């Protein structure tokens, strides 16, 4: 038996796509923990789906200087360009700005007993890290991300 899904019940989000330079309407990805667990490595699941944090200076991208676009490890959404990456000295990959505000959402996180701004992928709600107001000019933002929540797409990819 086939069940039809009403077109108006599908959630859509606007996402900026670096390759085309356009904003596209895409389906929001909603999965259960069991579905994500089957699709992701245990570390990516722990960090991106369960709001974990990798230890500083251990992630694959904390000192990566290769060019490319950092994408969501869960859904592939374009998130950050290597052009905005900087060494914050924290041990986590840090960026001045996302490729587009449309690709991120934020939430206030009180996990440490005080408010921090959590950064999420707008398409799949993956936990990426946090944003702080102590970054370099011109944005003065520091998007402090977990390497486990990112995948670097190099220019030829």
XYZ file of C-alpha atoms in Angstrom:
157
model
C 0.000 0.000 0.000
C 1.352 3.409 -0.963
C 0.688 6.470 1.136
C 0.612 9.814 -0.637
C 2.072 12.813 1.160
C 0.204 16.047 0.691
C 2.470 18.572 -1.030
C 1.587 21.245 1.534
C 2.785 19.025 4.416
C 6.367 19.016 3.143
C 8.462 21.625 4.934
C 10.706 23.682 2.687
C 13.568 25.988 3.560
C 15.535 28.556 1.551
C 19.193 27.570 1.197
C 21.991 29.433 -0.581
C 23.941 27.143 -2.932
C 27.531 28.282 -3.503
C 27.959 26.400 -6.807
C 25.054 28.232 -8.480
C 25.137 31.436 -6.447
C 21.380 31.177 -5.959
C 18.924 30.620 -3.155
C 16.913 27.445 -3.670
C 13.826 26.073 -1.969
C 14.724 22.607 -0.665
C 12.937 20.057 1.463
C 13.771 20.216 5.169
C 15.362 16.953 6.277
C 13.601 15.414 9.254
C 14.775 12.024 10.518
C 14.546 10.036 13.731
C 17.610 9.400 15.888
C 17.605 5.774 14.684
C 17.663 6.912 11.049
C 20.513 9.368 11.713
C 22.418 6.726 13.700
C 22.343 4.400 10.676
C 23.577 7.149 8.330
C 26.327 8.781 10.396
C 29.491 7.712 12.165
C 29.186 7.507 15.948
C 31.241 10.706 16.397
C 29.213 12.725 13.875
C 25.998 11.457 15.491
C 27.223 12.376 18.994
C 28.275 15.888 17.984
C 25.731 16.882 15.324
C 22.604 15.086 16.532
C 23.178 14.989 20.309
C 24.795 18.437 20.665
C 28.178 17.085 21.645
C 31.497 18.906 21.476
C 34.749 17.432 20.269
C 37.869 18.031 22.349
C 39.850 21.117 21.257
C 42.731 20.610 18.806
C 41.484 17.107 17.874
C 39.143 17.792 14.946
C 40.208 17.329 11.337
C 39.670 20.995 10.431
C 40.917 23.003 13.423
C 44.169 23.838 11.608
C 43.164 23.014 8.020
C 44.248 25.648 5.510
C 42.918 23.989 2.343
C 40.524 25.987 0.142
C 36.924 24.944 -0.223
C 33.423 25.042 1.166
C 32.616 23.526 4.531
C 29.321 21.629 4.328
C 27.029 20.064 6.893
C 28.228 16.516 7.649
C 24.609 15.359 7.926
C 22.940 16.828 4.829
C 25.621 18.497 2.673
C 24.303 22.060 2.946
C 26.954 24.710 2.175
C 27.845 26.469 5.437
C 31.224 28.243 5.455
C 33.948 29.207 2.990
C 37.617 28.678 3.742
C 37.972 32.371 2.779
C 36.345 33.343 6.101
C 38.223 30.803 8.248
C 40.727 32.101 10.804
C 42.870 30.742 13.621
C 41.073 31.697 16.824
C 43.520 29.785 19.014
C 40.633 27.812 20.537
C 41.311 24.456 18.866
C 38.088 24.479 16.850
C 37.596 25.659 13.268
C 36.453 29.274 13.405
C 34.862 31.458 10.735
C 33.994 35.169 10.474
C 30.735 34.535 8.591
C 28.642 31.806 6.961
C 28.257 31.584 3.180
C 24.710 32.879 3.799
C 22.654 33.563 6.910
C 19.824 31.579 5.262
C 21.806 28.355 5.711
C 21.982 28.613 9.502
C 19.583 28.941 12.379
C 20.384 29.764 15.984
C 19.049 28.876 19.390
C 19.931 30.007 22.904
C 21.775 27.236 24.754
C 22.010 27.147 28.578
C 23.964 23.853 28.792
C 26.836 25.495 30.712
C 24.534 27.502 32.986
C 24.783 30.735 30.999
C 23.373 31.714 27.598
C 25.323 30.921 24.440
C 24.124 31.127 20.847
C 24.021 27.643 19.358
C 24.442 27.395 15.572
C 22.406 24.819 13.645
C 22.117 23.762 10.018
C 18.829 25.218 8.780
C 18.101 22.244 6.516
C 18.551 19.353 8.990
C 18.942 21.028 12.421
C 22.414 19.547 12.982
C 24.274 21.075 15.921
C 27.356 22.759 14.429
C 28.781 24.760 17.328
C 28.309 28.266 18.738
C 28.752 31.859 17.598
C 30.424 34.516 19.742
C 30.898 38.285 19.381
C 34.688 38.198 19.845
C 35.818 37.566 16.267
C 37.950 39.708 13.965
C 36.716 42.586 11.793
C 34.695 43.187 9.775
C 32.000 40.971 11.365
C 33.432 40.659 14.888
C 31.819 37.214 14.913
C 33.500 33.910 15.722
C 31.567 30.932 14.451
C 33.240 28.243 16.561
C 32.354 24.950 14.864
C 32.966 21.259 15.521
C 35.001 19.548 12.783
C 32.825 16.444 13.206
C 29.774 18.430 12.060
C 31.518 19.616 8.870
C 32.820 18.155 5.615
C 35.252 20.127 3.443
C 34.387 20.150 -0.256
C 37.543 21.100 -2.109
C 37.255 23.247 -5.278
C 37.194 20.297 -7.715
C 34.405 18.519 -5.785
